[in-house]
mmCIF file of C-alpha atoms and ligand atoms in Angstrom:
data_model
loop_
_atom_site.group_PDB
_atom_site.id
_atom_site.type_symbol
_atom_site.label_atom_id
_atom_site.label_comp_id
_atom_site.label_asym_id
_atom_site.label_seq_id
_atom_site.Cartn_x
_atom_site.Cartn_y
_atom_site.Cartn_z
ATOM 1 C CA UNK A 192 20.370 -10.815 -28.275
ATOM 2 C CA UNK A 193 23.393 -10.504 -25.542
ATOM 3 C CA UNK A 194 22.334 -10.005 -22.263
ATOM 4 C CA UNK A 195 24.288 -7.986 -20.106
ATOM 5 C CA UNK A 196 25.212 -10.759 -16.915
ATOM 6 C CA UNK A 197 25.301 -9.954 -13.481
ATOM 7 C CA UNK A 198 24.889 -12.465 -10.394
ATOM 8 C CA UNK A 199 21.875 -12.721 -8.345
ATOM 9 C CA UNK A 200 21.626 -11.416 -4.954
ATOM 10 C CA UNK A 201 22.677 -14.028 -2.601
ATOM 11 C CA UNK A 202 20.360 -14.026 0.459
ATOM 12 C CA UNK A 203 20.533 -16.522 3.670
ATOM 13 C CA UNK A 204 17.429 -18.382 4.463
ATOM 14 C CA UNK A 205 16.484 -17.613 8.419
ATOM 15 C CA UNK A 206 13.740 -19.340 10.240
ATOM 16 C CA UNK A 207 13.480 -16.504 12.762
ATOM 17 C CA UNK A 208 14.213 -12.892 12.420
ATOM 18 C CA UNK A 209 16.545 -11.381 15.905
ATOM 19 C CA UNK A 210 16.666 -8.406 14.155
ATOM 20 C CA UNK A 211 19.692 -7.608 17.283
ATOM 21 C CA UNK A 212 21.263 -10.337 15.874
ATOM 22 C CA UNK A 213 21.970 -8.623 12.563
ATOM 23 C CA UNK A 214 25.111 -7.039 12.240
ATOM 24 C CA UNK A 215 25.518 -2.943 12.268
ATOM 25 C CA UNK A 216 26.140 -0.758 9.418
ATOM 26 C CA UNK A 217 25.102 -3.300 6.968
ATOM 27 C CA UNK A 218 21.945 -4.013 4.244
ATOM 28 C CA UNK A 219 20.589 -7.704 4.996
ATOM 29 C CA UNK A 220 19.002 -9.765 2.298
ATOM 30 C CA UNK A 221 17.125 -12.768 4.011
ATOM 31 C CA UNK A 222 14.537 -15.226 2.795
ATOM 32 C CA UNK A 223 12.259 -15.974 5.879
ATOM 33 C CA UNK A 224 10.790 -19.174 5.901
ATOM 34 C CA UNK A 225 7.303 -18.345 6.776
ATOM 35 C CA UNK A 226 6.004 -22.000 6.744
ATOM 36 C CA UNK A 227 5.966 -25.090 4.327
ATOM 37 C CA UNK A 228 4.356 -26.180 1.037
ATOM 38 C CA UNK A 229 2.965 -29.273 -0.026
ATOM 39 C CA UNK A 230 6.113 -30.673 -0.695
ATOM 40 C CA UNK A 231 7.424 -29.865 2.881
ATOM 41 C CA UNK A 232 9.717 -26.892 1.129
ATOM 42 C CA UNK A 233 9.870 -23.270 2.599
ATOM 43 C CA UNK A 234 7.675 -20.714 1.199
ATOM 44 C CA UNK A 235 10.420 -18.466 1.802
ATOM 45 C CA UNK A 236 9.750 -14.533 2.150
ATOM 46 C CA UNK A 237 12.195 -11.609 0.760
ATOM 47 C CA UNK A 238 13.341 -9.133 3.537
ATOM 48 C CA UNK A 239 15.380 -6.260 3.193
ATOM 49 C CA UNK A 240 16.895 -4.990 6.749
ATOM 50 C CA UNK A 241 19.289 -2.028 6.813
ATOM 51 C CA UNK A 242 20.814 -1.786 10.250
ATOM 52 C CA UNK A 243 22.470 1.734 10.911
ATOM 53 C CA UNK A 244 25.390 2.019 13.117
ATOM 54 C CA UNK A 245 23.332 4.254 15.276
ATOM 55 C CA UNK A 246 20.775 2.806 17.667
ATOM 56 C CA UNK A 247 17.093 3.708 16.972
ATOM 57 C CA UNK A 248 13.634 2.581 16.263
ATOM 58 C CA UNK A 249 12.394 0.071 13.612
ATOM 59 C CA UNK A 250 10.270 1.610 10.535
ATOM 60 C CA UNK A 251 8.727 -1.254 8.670
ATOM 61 C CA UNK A 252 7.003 -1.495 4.989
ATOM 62 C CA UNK A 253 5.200 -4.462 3.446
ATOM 63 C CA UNK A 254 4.841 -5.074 -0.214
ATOM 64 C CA UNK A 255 2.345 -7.529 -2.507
ATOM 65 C CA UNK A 256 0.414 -8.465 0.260
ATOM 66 C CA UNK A 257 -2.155 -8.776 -3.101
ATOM 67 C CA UNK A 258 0.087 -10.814 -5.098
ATOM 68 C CA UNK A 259 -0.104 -8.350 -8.369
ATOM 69 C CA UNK A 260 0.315 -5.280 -6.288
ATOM 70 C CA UNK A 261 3.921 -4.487 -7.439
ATOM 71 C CA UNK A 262 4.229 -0.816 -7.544
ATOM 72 C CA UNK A 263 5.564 -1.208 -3.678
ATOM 73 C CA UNK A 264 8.388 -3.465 -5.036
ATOM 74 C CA UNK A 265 10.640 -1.023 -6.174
ATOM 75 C CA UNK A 266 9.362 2.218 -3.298
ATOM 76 C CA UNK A 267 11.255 -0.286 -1.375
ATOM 77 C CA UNK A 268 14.500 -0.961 -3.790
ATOM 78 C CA UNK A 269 14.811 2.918 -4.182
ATOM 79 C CA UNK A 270 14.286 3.474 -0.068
ATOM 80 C CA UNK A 271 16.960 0.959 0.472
ATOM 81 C CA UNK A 272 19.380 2.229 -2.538
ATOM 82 C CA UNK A 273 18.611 6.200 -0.462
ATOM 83 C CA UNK A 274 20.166 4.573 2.828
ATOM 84 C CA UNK A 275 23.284 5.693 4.656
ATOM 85 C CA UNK A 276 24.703 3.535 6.656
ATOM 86 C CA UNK A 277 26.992 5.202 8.682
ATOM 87 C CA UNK A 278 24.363 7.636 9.381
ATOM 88 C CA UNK A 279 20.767 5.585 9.518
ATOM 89 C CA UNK A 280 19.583 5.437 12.900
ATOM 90 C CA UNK A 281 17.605 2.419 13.265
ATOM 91 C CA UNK A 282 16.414 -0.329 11.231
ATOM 92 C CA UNK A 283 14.378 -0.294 8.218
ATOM 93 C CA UNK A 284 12.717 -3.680 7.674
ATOM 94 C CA UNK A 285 10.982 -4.345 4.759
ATOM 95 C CA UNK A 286 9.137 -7.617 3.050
ATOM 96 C CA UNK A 287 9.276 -7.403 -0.225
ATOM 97 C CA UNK A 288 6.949 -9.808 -1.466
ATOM 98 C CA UNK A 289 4.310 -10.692 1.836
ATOM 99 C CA UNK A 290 1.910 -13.088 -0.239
ATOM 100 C CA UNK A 291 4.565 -15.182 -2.361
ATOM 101 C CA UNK A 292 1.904 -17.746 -3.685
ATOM 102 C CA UNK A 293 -0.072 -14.886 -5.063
ATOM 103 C CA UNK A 294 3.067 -12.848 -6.660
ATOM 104 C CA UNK A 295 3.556 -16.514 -8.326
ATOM 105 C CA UNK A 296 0.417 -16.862 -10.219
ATOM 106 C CA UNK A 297 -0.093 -12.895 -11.083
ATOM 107 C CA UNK A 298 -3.082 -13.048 -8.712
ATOM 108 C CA UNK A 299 -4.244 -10.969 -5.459
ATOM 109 C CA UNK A 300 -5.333 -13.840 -3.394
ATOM 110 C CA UNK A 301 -3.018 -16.264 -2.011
ATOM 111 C CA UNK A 302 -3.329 -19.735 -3.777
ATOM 112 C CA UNK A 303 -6.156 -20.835 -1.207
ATOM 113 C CA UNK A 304 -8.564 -18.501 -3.311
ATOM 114 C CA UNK A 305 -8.690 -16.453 -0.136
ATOM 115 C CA UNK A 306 -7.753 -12.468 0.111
ATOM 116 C CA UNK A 307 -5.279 -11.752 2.723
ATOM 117 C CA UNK A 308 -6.117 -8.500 3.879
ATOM 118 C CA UNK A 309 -9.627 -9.648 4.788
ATOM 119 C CA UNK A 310 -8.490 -11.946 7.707
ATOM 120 C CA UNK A 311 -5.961 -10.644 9.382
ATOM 121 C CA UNK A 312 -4.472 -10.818 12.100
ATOM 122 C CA UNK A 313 -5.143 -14.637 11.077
ATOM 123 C CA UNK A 314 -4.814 -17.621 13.735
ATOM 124 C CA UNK A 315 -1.915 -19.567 15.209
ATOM 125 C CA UNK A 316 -3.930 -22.661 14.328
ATOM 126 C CA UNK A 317 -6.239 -22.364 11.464
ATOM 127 C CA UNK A 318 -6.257 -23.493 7.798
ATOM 128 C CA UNK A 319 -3.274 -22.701 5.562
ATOM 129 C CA UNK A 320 -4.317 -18.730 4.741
ATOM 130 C CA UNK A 321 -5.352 -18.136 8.829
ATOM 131 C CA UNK A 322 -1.739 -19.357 9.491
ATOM 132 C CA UNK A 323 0.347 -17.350 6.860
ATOM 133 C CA UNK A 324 -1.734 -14.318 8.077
ATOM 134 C CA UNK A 325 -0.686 -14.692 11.707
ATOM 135 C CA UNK A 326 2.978 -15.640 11.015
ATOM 136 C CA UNK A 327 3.088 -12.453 9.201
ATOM 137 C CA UNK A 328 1.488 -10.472 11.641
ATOM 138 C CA UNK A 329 3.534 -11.918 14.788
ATOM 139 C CA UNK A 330 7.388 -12.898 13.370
ATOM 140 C CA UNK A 331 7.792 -10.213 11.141
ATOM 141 C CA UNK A 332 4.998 -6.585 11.323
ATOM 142 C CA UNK A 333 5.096 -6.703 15.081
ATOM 143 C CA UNK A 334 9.166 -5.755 15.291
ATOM 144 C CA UNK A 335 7.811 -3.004 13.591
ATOM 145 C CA UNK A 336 7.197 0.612 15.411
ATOM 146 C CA UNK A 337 5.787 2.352 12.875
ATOM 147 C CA UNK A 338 4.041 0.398 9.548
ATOM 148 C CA UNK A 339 3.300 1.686 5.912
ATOM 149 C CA UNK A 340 1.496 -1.564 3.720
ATOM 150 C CA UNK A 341 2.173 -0.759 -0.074
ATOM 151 C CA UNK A 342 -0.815 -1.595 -1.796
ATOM 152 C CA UNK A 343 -2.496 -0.731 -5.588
ATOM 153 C CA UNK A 344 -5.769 -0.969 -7.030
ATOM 154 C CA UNK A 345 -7.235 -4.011 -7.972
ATOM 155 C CA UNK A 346 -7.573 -5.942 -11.648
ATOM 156 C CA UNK A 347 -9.329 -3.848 -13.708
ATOM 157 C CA UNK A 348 -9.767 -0.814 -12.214
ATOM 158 C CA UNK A 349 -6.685 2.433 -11.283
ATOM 159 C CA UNK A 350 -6.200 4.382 -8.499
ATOM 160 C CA UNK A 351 -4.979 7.471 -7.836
ATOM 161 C CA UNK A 352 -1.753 7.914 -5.286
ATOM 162 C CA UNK A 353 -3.691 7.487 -2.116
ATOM 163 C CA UNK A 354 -3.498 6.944 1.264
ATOM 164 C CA UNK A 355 -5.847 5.713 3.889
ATOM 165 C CA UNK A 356 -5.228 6.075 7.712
ATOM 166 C CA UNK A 357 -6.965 6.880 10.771
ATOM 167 C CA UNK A 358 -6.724 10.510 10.615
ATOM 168 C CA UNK A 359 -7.921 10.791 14.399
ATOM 169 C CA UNK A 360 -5.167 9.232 15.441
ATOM 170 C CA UNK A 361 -2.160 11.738 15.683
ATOM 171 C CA UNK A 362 0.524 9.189 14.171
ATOM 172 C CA UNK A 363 -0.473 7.757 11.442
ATOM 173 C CA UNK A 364 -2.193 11.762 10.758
ATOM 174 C CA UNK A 365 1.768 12.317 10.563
ATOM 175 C CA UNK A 366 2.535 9.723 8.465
ATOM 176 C CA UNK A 367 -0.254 9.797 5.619
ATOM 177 C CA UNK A 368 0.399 14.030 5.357
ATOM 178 C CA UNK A 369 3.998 13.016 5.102
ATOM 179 C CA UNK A 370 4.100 10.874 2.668
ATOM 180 C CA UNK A 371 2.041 13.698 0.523
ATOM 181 C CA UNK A 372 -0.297 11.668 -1.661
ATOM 182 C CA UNK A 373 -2.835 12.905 -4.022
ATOM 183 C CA UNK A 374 -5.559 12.041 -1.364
ATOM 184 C CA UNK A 375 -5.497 11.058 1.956
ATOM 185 C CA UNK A 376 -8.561 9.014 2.806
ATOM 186 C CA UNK A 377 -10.031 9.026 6.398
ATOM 187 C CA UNK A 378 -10.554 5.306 7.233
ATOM 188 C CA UNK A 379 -10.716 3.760 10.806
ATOM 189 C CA UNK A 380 -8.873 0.298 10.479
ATOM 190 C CA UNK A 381 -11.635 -1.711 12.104
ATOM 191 C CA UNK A 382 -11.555 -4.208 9.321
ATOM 192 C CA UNK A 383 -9.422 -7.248 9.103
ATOM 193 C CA UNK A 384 -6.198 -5.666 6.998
ATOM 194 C CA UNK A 385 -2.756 -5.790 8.144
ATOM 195 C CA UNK A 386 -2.890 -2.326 8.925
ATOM 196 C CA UNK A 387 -5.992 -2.765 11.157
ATOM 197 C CA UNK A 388 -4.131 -5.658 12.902
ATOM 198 C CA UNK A 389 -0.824 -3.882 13.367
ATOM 199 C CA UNK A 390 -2.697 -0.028 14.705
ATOM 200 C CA UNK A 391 -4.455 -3.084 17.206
ATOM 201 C CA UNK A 392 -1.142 -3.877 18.706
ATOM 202 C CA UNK A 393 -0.355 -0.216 18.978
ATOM 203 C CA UNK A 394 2.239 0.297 16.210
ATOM 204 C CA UNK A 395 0.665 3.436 13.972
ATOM 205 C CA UNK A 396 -0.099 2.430 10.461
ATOM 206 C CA UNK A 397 -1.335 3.359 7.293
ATOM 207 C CA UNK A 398 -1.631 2.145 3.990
ATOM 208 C CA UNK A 399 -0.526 3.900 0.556
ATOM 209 C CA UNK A 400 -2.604 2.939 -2.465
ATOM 210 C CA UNK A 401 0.061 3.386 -5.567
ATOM 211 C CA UNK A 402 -1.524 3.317 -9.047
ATOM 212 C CA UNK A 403 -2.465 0.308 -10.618
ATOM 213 C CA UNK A 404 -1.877 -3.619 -10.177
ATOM 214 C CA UNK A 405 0.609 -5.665 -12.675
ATOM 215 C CA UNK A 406 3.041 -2.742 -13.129
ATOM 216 C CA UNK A 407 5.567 -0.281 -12.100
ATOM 217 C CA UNK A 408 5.095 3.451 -12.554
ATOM 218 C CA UNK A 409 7.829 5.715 -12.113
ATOM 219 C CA UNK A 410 6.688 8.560 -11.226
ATOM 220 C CA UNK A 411 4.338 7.173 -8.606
ATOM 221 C CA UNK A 412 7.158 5.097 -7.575
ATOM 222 C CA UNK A 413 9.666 7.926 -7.068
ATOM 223 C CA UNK A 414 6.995 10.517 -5.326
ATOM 224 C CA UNK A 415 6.251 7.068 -2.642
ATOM 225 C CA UNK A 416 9.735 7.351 -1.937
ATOM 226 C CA UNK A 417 10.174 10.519 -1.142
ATOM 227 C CA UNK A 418 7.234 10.340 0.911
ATOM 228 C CA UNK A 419 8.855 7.209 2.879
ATOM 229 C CA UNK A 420 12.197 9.597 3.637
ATOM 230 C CA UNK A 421 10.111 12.488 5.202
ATOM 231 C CA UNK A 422 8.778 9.349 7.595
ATOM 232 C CA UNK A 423 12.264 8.155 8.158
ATOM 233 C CA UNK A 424 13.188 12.036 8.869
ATOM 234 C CA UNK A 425 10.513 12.542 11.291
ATOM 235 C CA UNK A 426 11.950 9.167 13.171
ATOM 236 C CA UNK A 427 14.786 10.873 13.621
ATOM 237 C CA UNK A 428 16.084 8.225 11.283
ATOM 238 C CA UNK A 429 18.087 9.766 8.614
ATOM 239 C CA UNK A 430 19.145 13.684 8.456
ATOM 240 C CA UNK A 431 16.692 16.006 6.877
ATOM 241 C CA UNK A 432 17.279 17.480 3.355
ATOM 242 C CA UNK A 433 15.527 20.967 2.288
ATOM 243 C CA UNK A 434 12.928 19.356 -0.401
ATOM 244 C CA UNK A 435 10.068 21.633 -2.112
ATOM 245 C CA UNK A 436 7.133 19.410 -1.810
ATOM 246 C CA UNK A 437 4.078 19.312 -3.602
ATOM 247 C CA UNK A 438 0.441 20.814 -3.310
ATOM 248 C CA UNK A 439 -0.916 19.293 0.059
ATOM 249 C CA UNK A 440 -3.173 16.175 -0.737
ATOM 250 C CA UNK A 441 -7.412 16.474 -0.688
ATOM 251 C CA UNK A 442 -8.640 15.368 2.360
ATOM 252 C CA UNK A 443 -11.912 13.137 2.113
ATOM 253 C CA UNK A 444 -13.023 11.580 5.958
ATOM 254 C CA UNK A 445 -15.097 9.155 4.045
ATOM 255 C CA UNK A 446 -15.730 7.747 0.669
ATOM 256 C CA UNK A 447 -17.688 4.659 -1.316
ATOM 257 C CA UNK A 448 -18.094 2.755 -4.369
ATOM 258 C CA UNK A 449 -20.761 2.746 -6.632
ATOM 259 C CA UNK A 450 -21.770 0.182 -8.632
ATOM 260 C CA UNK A 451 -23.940 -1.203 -11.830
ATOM 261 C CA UNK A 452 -27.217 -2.297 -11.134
ATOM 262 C CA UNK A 453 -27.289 -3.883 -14.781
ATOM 263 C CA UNK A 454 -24.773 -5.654 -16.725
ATOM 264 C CA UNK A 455 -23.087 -4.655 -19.801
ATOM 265 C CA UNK A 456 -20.269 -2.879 -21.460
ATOM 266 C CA UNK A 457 -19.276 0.054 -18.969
ATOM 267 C CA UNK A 458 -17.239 3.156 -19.674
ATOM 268 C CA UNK A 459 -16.963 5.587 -16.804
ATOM 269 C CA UNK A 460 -15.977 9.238 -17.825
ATOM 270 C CA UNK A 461 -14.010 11.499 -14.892
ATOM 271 C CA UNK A 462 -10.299 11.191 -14.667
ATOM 272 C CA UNK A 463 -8.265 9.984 -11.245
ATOM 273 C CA UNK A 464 -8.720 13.190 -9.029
ATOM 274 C CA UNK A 465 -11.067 14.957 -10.671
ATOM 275 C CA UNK A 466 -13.710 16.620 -8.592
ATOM 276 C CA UNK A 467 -17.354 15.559 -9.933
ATOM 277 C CA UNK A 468 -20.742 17.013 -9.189
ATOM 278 C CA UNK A 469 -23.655 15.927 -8.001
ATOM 279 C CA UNK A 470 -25.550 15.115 -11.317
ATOM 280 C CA UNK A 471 -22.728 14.752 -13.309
ATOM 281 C CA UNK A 472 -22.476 12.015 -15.999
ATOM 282 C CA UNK A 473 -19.970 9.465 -14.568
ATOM 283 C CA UNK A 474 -20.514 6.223 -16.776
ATOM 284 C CA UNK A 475 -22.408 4.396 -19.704
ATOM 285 C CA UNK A 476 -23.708 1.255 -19.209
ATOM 286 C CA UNK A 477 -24.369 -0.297 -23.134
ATOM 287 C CA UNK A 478 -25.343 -3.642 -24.106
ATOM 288 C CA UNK A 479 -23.742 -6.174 -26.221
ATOM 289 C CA UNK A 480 -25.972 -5.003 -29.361
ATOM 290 C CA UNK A 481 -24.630 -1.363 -28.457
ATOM 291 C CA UNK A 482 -27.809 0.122 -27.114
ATOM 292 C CA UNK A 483 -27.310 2.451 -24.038
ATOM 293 C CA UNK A 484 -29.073 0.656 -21.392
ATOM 294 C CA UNK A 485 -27.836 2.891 -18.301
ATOM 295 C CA UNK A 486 -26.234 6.346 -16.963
ATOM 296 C CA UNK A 487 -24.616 7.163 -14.211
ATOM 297 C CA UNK A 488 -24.869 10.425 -12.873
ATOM 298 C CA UNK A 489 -22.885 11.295 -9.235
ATOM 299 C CA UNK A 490 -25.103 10.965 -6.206
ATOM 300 C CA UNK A 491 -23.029 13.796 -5.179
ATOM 301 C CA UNK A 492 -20.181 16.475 -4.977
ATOM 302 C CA UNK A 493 -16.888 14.282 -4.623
ATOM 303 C CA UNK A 494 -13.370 13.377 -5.836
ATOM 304 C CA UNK A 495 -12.771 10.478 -8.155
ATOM 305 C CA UNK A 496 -9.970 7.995 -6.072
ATOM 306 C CA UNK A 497 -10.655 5.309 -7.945
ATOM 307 C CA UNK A 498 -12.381 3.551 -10.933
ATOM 308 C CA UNK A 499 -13.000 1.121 -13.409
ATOM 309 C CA UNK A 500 -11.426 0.740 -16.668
ATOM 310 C CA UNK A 501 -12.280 -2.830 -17.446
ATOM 311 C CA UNK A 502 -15.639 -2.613 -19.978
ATOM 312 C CA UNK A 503 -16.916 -6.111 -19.001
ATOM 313 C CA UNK A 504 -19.000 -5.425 -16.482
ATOM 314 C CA UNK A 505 -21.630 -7.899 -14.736
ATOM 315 C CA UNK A 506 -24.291 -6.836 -12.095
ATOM 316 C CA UNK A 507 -22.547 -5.034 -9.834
ATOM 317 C CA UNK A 508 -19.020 -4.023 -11.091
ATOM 318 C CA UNK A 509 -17.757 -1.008 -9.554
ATOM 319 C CA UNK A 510 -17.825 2.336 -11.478
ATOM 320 C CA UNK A 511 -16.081 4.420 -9.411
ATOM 321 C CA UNK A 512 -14.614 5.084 -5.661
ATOM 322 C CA UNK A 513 -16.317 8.673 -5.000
ATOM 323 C CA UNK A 514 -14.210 10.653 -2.004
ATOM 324 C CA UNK A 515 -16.548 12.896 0.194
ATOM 325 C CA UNK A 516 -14.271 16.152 0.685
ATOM 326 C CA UNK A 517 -13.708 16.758 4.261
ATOM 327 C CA UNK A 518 -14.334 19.982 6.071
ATOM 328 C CA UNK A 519 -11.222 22.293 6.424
ATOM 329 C CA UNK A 520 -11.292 22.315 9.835
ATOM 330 C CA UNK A 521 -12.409 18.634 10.072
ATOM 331 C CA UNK A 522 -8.430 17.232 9.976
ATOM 332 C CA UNK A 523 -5.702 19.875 11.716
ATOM 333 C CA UNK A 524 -2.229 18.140 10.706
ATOM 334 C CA UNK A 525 -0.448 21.699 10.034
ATOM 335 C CA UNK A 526 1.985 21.156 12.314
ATOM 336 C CA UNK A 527 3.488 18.257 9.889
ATOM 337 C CA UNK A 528 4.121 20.470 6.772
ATOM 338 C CA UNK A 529 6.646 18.425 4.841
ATOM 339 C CA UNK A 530 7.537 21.729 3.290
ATOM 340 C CA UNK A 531 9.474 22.369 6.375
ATOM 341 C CA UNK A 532 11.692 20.288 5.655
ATOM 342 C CA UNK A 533 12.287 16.894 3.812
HETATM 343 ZN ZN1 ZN B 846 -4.154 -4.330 -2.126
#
């Protein structure tokens, strides 16, 4: 084999972020030192900041907050690659990788065992994963005025291209019928996640569920994208471009799992987006010996955003995420057609 060779990116190591600091007109590639290892060595961040020449507000994207949540990876190489420099207004400032432990060992938890998105906005003084959460939260999503977190499903299950936001609130309504998902999922952030913590300090957020963990997908990839420059349009960030979009997304304003009640070897039947009915035969539960022990049927009407695809399934594995399909007139974003323009 001869490779093709081509240098690595060099990138400057930065303690603190002045984003005014940062020259004009110019794509930045930092590693922040978030906070030390073991061995007193940064664990060191990847940022991407594209200053325009023009002054203007700050959109911000996070990627791999679950370590093997990588479909967000490149959405942000292709956003940055789309930029204009002489014409961006703004600065776009994304992390690439947020939980570099976890990205590391292929895993969605940072090396503490503990899941980042379930204790944010973390604490200045706290045990390793309560610090890294609020480090993240204060030095680098709070320069942020609007937020998008790239996320996937987890191991062993898929998602469809989904995003969940507070759809009451008239921002981040913008934003998730912008970026033009399959499904847009009605979901107050009063959990712990880092979009929960950033809507708290008043910068509207939403998340974007892309596929599946441990991989890229193209075609997800490239329709994320797009979605990201109708958000940067409606910023007044970068000029608008007359784009045919696609069919508008389903609507659910409120969804849930369901889950075995035996264990065993589980197949579940509907396909990503698929609209089921109540009574419909969603999964087989079968034993080791290959004796049916279980079926699912839907506990009602819905839309399939999620499920498993991993057969090994103890007490409780999730089947499926079921979306509840709103009322037309529950959500009123109309005025945001992305069909308008790009
Ligand atoms: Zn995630």
């Amino acid at each position: 084999m001869i490779p093709s060779v081509f240098p690595r990116s060099e990138a400057q190591l930065v303690t603190s972020l002045e984003l005014e600091s940062l020259e004009l007109g110019k794509v930045h590639r930092l590693l922040f030192d978030l906070m030390d290892d073991a061995l007193g060595r940064p664990i060191a961040l990847p940022l991407l900041v594209a200053r325009g020449k023009k002054p203007g507000p700050v959109f911000g994207m996070t990627a791999a907050v679950h370590g093997n949540e990588l479909n967000g990876v490149p959405v942000i190489h292709r956003v940055f690659r789309s930029l204009d420099l002489e014409t961006l207004r703004g600065t776009v400032l994304a992390v690439v990788v947020v939980n570099v432990p976890g990205f590391r060992l292929n895993q969605r938890e940072l090396d503490e065992g503990t899941d980042l998105n379930t204790i944010m906005p973390g604490r200045a003084k706290g045990s390793t994963p309560q610090v890294y959460a609020h480090r993240v939260v204060q030095r680098l999503v709070r320069k942020m005025d609007r937020f998008l977190d790239l996320h996937t499903a987890s191991f062993g299950r898929i998602n469809s291209l989904y995003v969940r936001a507070d759809l009451d609130h008239p921002v981040a309504r913008q934003m998730a019928y912008l970026l033009r998902p399959q499904i847009t999922l009605h979901n107050q952030p009063s959990d712990k996640t880092l979009r929960g913590a950033a809507m708290g300090f008043g910068i509207p957020s939403v998340t974007i569920e892309i596929g599946d963990p441990q991989r890229f997908q193209p075609e997800l990839v490239k329709s994320t994208a797009q979605g990201v420059r109708r958000l940067l349009v409606s910023m007044d960030m970068i000029p608008k471009r007359k784009v045919q979009v696609g069919d508008p997304p389903i609507l659910c304003d409120k969804s849930k799992w369901l889950y075995t009640d035996r264990g065993g070897l589980l197949e579940v039947y509907p396909e990503l987006c698929q609209h089921v009915q109540r009574g419909d035969l969603i999964a087989r539960l079968t034993d080791v010996f290959g004796e049916v022990l279980r079926e699912y049927r839907a506990p009602e009407d819905g839309v399939v955003i999620g499920k498993s695809v991993n057969p090994a399934g103890p007490v409780g594995s999730r089947i499926l995420h079921l979306g509840h399909p709103a009322a037309p007139d529950r959500f009123v974003p109309r005025e945001d057609d992305p069909n308008a323009s790009e």
